[in-house]
XYZ file of C-alpha atoms in Angstrom:
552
model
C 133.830 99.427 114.093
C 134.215 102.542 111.673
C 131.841 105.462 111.853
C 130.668 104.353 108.421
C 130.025 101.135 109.191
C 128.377 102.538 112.402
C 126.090 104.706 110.678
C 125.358 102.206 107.851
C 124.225 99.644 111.044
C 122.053 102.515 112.607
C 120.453 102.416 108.858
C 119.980 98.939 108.850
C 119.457 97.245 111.926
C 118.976 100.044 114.578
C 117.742 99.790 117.958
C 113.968 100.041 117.624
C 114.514 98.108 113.849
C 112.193 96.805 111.972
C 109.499 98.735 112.903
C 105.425 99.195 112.420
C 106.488 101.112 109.118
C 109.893 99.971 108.548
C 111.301 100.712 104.699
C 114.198 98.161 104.896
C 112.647 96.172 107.300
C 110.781 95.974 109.544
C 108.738 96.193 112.544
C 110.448 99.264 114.634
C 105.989 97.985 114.061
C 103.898 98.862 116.214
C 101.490 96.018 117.594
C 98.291 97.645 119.023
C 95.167 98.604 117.455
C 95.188 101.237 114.265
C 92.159 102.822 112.661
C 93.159 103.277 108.884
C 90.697 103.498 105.903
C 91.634 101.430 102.342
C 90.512 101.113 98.863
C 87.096 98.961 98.825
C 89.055 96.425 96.504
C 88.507 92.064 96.643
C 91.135 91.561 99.256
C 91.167 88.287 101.723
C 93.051 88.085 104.673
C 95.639 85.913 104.699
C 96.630 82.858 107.733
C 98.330 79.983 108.586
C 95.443 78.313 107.521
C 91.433 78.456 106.806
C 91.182 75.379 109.603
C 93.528 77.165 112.459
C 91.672 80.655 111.835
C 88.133 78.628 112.301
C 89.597 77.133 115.518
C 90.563 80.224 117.588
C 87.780 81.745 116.004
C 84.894 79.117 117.306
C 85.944 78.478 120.391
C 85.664 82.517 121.489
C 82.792 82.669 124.047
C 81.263 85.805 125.178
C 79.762 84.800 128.332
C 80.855 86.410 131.637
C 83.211 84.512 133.806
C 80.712 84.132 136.832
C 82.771 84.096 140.369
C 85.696 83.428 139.017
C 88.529 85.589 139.443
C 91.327 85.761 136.493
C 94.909 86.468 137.128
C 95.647 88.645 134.272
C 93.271 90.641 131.465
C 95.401 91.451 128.370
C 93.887 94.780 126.693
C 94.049 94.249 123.054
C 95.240 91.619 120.934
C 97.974 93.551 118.657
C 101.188 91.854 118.316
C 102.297 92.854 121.566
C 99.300 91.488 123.934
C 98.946 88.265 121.997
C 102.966 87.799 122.443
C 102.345 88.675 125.998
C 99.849 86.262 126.276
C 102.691 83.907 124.727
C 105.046 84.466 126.756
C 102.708 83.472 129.865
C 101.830 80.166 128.112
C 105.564 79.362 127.430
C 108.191 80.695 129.347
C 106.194 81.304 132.756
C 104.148 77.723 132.220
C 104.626 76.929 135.633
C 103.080 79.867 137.114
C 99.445 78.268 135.193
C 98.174 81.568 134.945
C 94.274 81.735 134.445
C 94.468 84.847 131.614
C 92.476 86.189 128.673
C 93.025 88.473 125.627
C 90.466 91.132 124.790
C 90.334 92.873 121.478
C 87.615 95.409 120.243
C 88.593 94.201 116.634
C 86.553 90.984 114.882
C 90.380 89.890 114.508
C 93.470 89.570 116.025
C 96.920 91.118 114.746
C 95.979 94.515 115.436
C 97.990 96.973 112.293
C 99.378 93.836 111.059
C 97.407 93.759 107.753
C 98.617 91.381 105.400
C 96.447 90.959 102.156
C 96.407 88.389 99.313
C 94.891 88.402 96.073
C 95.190 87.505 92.491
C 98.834 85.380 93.322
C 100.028 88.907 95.502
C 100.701 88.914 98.732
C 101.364 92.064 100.045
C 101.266 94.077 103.629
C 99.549 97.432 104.237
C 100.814 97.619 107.924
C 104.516 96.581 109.006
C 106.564 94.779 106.294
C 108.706 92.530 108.009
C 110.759 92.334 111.413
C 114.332 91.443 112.042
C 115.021 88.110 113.071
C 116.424 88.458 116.675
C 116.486 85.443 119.129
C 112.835 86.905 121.320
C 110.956 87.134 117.688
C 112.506 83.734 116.609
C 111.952 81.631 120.045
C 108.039 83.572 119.714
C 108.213 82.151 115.792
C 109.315 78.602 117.119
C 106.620 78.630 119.825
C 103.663 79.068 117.744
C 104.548 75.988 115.343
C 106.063 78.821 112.350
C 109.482 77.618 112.408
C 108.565 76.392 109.032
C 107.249 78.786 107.584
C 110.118 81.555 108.386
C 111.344 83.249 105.049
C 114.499 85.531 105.503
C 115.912 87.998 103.016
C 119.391 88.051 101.529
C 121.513 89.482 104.219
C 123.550 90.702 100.574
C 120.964 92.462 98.869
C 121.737 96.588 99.006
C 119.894 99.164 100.280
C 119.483 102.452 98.379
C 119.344 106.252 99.147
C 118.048 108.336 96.413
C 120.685 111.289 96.316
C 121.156 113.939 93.632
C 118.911 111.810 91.510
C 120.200 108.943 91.888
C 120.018 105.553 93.616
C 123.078 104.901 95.652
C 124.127 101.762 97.771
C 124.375 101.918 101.307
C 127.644 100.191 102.756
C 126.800 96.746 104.189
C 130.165 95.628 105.329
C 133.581 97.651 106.022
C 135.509 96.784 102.628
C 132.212 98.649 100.816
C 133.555 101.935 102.889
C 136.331 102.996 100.762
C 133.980 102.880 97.132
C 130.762 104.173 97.949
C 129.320 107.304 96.551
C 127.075 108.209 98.772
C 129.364 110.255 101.104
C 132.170 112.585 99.650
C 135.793 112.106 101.037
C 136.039 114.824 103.540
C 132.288 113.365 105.074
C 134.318 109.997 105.230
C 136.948 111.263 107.480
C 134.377 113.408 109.604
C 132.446 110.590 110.283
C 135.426 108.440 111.031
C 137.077 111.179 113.203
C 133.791 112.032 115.330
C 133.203 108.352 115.805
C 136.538 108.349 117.614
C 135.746 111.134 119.681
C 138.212 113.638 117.989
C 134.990 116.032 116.865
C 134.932 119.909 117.212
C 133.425 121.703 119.987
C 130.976 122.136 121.737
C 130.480 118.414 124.493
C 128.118 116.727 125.010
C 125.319 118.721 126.366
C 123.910 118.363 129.419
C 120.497 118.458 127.835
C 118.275 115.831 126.129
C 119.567 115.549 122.545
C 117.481 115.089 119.060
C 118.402 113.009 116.390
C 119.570 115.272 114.873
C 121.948 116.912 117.220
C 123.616 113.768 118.002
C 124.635 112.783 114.897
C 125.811 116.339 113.040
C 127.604 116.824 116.570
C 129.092 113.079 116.586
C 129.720 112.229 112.646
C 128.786 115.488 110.763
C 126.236 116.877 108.735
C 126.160 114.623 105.966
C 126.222 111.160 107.652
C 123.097 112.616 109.152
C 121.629 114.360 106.214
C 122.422 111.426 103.343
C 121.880 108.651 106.076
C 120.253 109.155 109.265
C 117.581 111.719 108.139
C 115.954 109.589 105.178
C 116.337 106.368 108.137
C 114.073 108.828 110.421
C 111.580 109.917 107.607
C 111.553 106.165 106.147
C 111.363 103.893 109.785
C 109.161 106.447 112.206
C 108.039 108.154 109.539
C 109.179 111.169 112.234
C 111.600 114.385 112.320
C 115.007 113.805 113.457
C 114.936 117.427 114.774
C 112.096 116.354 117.624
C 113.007 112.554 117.739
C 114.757 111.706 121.096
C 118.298 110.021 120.325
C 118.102 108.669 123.895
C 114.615 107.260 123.615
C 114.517 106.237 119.435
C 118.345 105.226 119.800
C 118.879 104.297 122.488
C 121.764 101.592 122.229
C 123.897 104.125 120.218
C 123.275 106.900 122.433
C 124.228 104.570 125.149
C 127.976 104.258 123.248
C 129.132 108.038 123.789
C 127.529 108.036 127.596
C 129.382 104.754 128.578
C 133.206 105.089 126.324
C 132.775 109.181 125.890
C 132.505 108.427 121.971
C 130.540 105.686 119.620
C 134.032 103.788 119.198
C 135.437 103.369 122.916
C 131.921 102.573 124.000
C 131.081 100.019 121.276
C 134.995 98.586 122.228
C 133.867 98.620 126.402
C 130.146 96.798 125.180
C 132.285 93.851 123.216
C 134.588 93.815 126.518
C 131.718 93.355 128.730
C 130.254 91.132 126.678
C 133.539 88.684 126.776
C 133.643 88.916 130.490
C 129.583 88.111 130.397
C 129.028 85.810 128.064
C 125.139 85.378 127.655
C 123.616 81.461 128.213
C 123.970 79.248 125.438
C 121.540 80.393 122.558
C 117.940 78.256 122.153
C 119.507 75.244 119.804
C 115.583 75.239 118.092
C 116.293 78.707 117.060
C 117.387 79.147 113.074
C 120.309 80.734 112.916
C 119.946 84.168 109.987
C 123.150 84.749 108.283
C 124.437 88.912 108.066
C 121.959 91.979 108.566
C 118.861 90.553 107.263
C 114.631 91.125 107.533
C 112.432 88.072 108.076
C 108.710 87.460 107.360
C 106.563 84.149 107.296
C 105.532 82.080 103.514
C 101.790 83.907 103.754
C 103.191 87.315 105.399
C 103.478 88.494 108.885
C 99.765 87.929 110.320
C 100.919 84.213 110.311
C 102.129 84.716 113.228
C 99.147 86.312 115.183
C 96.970 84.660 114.005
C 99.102 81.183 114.714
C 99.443 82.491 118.527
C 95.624 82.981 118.667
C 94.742 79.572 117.278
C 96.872 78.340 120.053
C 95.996 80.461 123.113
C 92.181 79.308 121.545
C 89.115 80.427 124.090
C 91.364 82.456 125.844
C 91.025 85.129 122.766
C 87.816 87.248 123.467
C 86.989 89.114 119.939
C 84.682 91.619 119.428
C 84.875 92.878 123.067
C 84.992 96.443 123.746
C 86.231 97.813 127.108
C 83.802 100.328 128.306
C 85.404 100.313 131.981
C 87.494 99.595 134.948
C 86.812 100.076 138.410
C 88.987 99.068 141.180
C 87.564 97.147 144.286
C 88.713 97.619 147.643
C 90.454 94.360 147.893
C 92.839 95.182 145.272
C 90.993 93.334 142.042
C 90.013 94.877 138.870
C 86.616 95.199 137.511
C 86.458 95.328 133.626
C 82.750 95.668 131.870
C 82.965 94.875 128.380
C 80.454 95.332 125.473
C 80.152 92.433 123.357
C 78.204 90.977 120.573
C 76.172 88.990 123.459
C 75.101 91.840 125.848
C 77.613 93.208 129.037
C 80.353 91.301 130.315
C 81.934 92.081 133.500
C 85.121 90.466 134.550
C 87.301 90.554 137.511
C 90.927 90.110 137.572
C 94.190 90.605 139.434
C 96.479 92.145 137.146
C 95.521 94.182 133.583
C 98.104 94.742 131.027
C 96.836 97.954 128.518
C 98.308 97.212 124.790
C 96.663 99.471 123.163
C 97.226 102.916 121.841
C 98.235 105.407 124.326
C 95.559 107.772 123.639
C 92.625 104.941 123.949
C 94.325 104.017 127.116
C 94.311 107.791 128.199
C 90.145 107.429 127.680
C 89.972 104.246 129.818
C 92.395 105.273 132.576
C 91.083 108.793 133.125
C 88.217 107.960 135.694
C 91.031 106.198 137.610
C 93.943 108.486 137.282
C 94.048 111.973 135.353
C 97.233 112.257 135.757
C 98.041 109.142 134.247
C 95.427 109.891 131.545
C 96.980 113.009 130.557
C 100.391 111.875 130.175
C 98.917 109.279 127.811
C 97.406 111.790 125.414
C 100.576 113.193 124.787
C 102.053 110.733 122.461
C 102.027 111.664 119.040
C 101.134 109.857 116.321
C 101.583 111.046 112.814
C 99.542 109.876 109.574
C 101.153 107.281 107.602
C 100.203 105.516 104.224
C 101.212 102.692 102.417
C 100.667 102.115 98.708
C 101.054 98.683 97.186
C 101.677 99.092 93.215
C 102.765 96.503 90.638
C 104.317 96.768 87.421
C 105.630 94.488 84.931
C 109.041 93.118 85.377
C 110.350 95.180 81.999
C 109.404 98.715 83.298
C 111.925 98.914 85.757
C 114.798 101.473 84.669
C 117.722 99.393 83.451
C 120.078 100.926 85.606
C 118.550 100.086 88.243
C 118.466 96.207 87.533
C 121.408 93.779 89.362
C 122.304 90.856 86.596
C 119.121 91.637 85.119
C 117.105 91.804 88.047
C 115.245 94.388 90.277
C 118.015 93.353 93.632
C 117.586 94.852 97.008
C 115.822 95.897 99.964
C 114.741 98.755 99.116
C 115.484 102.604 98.857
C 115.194 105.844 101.163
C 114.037 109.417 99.990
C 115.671 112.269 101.793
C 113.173 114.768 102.659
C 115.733 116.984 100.551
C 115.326 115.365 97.327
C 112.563 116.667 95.858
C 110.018 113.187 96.341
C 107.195 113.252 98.652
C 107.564 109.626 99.082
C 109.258 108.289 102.169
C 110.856 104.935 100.935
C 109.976 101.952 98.754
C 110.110 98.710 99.675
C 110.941 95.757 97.404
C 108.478 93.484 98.436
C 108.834 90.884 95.486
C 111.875 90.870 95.691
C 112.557 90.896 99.246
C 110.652 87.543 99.872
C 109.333 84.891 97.583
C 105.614 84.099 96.284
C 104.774 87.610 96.511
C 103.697 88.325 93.092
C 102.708 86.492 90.001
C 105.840 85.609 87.580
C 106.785 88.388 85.486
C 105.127 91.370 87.565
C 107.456 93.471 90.130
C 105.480 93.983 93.976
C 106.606 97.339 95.030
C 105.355 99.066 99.094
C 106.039 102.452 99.809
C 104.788 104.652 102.588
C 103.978 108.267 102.469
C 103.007 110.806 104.821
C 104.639 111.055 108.537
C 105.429 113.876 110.899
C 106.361 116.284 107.971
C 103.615 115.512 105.738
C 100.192 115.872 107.095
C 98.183 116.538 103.942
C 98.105 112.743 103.355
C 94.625 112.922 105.372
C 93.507 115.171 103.047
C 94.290 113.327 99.613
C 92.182 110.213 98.302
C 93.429 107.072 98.054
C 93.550 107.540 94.236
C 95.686 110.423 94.531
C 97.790 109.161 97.085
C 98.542 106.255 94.389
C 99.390 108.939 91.689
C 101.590 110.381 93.815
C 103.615 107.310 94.464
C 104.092 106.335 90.677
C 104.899 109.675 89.869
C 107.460 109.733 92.382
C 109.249 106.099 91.139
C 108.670 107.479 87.661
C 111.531 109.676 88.653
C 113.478 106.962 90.050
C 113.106 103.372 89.647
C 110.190 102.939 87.179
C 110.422 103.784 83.191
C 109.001 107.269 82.868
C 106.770 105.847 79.710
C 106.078 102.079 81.305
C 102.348 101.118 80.822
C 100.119 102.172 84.516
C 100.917 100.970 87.731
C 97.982 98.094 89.130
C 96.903 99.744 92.254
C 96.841 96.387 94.698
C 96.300 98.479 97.740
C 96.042 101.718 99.615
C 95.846 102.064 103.624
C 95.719 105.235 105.265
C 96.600 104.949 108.667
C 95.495 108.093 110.512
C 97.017 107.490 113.869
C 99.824 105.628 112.613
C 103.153 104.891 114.733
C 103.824 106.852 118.043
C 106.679 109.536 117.911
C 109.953 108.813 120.300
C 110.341 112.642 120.937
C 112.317 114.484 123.261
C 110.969 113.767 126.983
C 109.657 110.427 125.639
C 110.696 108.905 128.672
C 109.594 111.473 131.372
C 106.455 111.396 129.802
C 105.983 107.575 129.942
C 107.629 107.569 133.276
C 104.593 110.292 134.261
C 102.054 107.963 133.488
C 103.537 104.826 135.505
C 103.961 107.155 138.380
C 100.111 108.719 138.100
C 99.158 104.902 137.920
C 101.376 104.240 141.041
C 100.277 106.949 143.129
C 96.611 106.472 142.214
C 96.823 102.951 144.260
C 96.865 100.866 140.847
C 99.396 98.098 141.650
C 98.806 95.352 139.115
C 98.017 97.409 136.190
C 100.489 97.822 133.659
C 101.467 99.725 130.230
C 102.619 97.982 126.945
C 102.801 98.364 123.340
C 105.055 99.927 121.075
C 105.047 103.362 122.751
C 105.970 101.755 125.993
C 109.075 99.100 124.052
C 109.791 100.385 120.631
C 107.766 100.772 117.769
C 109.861 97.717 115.628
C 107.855 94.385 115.687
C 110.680 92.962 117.187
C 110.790 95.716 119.861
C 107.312 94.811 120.709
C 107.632 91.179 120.909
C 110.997 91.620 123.370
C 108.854 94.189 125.424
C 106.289 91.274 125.507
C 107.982 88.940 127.556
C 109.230 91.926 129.931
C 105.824 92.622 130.595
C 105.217 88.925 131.258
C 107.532 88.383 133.539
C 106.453 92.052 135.142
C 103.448 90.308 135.703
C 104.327 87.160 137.001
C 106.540 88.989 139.344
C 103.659 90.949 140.221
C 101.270 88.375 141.009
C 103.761 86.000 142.812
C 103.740 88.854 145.217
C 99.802 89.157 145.447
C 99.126 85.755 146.144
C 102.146 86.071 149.347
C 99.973 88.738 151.019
């Protein structure tokens, strides 16, 4: 693998990929519960369908559970504990686990906010995910196999740079004619890749973003590339974001082959001499780099694993608190639409954001608690605009057509947006014939005044921004479809990510709180995907967990 074609797969399909606010995406999306605020417009929320939504929905009791003693509360019902939940049902059926999902919401899905109206669909939360074998077999499960759209693994992603759109390379014969790089950043890239880089080592020390990649392929593979990727997917600064803990599988390439290229060679190697089992034959098999959504958008598929997991989905319930009892079981009290509910259970798994679980957990460990408030999470917006078809800038069209994923805004560049997504053109049915869907996100670790703009201005602010780039300076107004602020919006992977996480488990541990777990997409990634693969590790965490409880 070249550097370039390194760097332009760390754009595209990185580690922790399509996540909660993913601009070529999707996913790396985080699944537990947001607060955001949005324009008080006629929006509906889209699902498989009116009947399945009922059914999930009618069957939700909020009586207490008497005597009985569960094996597992699930704390929030996000994309991550409703796959966890999943998982349980499917791939650990024969432990018949007696579980329930709780969520504080009147709905499942968590940030997942997909909205239709008016012959749009659009999403104000994560866009899409990419279609890896965990979020395919979770697809499959829940009866969406169907209903799985895919983008064109062909279509280009942009980088706005010097004023202009430029393609990213999507495959190694693009390397050699792309103008997004000069010559000389070619062969640094290339040369650094290999190992063959200028002093200093590697340090000893925990590495940012940033460091890593000016010290392993050069300043502009990181400043035309990697630092727009940062900004766009985590909405975060590469100069606090943890290579190790946001990038993991790359960072992993230098520490196993002592550069990107010799490890990525020993990773094929070991992968020859392990082959993994034979893949799921249900599974669809994407072609190339691609994103993947559902026909009605991505709360399909929560709201398709709720309709299944039925009674066991308790909405509307609010954990007030948990106790421990001296035989080892948990002791949740609940507030719910119906008065009190307490509930006792073996095992809990806590999805939701780290800084609600720090307020649950504190009575029971404060050193837990206060490695849980640490997590940041920066403000993040996305605006939904539409325009008609003709006021996109002709040199931006592809055979007469608006083409692509979508395009990245170095923080350099003069824009305040992050990146634009092509949502129309991305997947089909997502706007009326003749208009042109278009998501960007603003805001992030670098731009905290979002919280103090309306949502009005925060739309003006977009469309003056793809005035400059995509959209015809004099083109007739935008139609607002959307705008959702999310305060709180995806948690940052900076350096010490892991010590700090690993702080928390161990305050848990040491508190005497075997049988409660972390999860969500501060714990796995913040990519829907991430979450959904961290869902059935904390499954089978769980199952291993209780297997153990009931041979004491």
């Amino acid at each position: 693998m070249s550097a370039m074609a390194l760097s332009s797969s760390i754009l595209q399909c990185p580690p922790h990929s399509d996540i909660s606010f993913r601009f070529f995406a999707h996913t790396r999306t985080p699944s537990p519960i947001f607060f955001g605020r949005t324009r008080k417009l006629s929006y509906i929320h889209c699902s498989t369908s009116s009947s399945s939504t009922a059914n999930y929905q009618n069957t939700i009791t909020s009586q207490g559970e008497g005597d009985k003693v569960l094996d597992c509360v699930i704390v929030g019902a996000g994309i991550s504990g409703l796959c966890i939940a999943q998982a349980l049902s499917t791939k650990h059926i024969q432990s018949n686990l007696n579980f329930i999902v709780t969520e504080a919401k009147h709905r499942v899905g968590g940030n997942i906010t997909t909205m239709e109206s008016d012959g749009y669909i659009w999403e104000e939360g994560p866009n899409s995910f990419q279609p890896s074998d965990p979020v395919l077999t979770m697809a499959v499960d829940s009866g969406l196999k169907d209903d799985l759209v895919l983008g064109d693994p062909n279509a280009p992603r942009f980088v706005l740079w010097n004023g202009k759109l430029r393609p990213v390379p999507s495959k190694p014969t693009d390397l050699p004619f792309f103008d997004l790089m000069s010559f000389p950043g070619k062969i640094r890239a290339g040369l650094g890749a290999l190992g063959l880089r200028p002093p200093p080592p590697p340090p000893s020390y925990e590495e940012s973003v940033e460091e890593f990649v000016r010290r392993n392929l050069g300043d502009e593979v990181f400043e035309r590339l990697i630092e727009p990727f940062c900004s766009g997917v985590y909405a975060g600064d590469p100069a606090k974001l943890s290579m190790k803990a946001a990038f993991g599988k790359v960072w992993t390439l230098e520490q196993k082959g002592g550069s990107i290229i010799a490890g990525t060679l020993k990773t094929i190697q070991e992968r020859k001499n392990n082959p993994p089992p034979p893949r799921d034959p249900r599974l669809p098999k994407p072609k190339g780099q691609t994103v993947g959504s559902f026909r009605k958008g991505l709360i399909m598929l929560p709201t398709a694993i709720a309709a299944r997991l039925g009674s066991k989905v308790k909405l509307s319930w609010t954990l007030s608190n948990i106790d421990k009892s001296l035989n080892g079981e948990y002791n949740l009290t609940y507030q719910t639409p119906d008065g009190p509910v307490s509930v006792r259970t073996k095992a809990v798994v806590m999805t939701v954001p780290s800084y609600i679980a720090s307020s649950l957990l504190r009575p029971l460990s404060d050193v837990a608690a206060d490695s849980l408030s640490k997590f940041y999470y920066p403000p993040v917006a996305a605006v939904s605009l539409s325009y008609p078809k003709e006021a996109i800038r002709p040199e931006c069209l592809i055979d007469g057509e608006l083409k692509g994923f979508g395009q990245l805004h170095p923080r350099s560049q003069g824009v305040e947006t992050l990146g634009t997504i092509y949502s129309s053109s991305l997947f089909p049915g997502r706007a009326p014939p003749g208009r042109t869907l278009i998501l960007s996100y603003i805001g992030g670790a670098t731009n905290l005044g979002i919280l103090q703009k309306s949502e009005d201005e925060l739309a003006e602010t977009v469309d003056k921004d793809l005035r400059k780039i995509l959209i015809n300076p004099n083109a007739k107004g935008s139609r607002v479809l959307g705008v959702r602020v999310w305060p709180k919006a995806i948690p940052q992977f900076l350096v010490g990510h892991f010590d700090v996480l690993d702080a928390a488990k161990a305050g848990l541990a040491n508190a005497g709180l075997k049988g409660l777990f972390l999860g969500g997409n501060y714990v796995s990634g913040v990519a829907l995907g991430r979450c959904i693969e961290g869902a059935y590790d904390s499954a089978s965490e769980v199952v291993d967990f209780l297997s153990q409880y009931k041979d004491k």
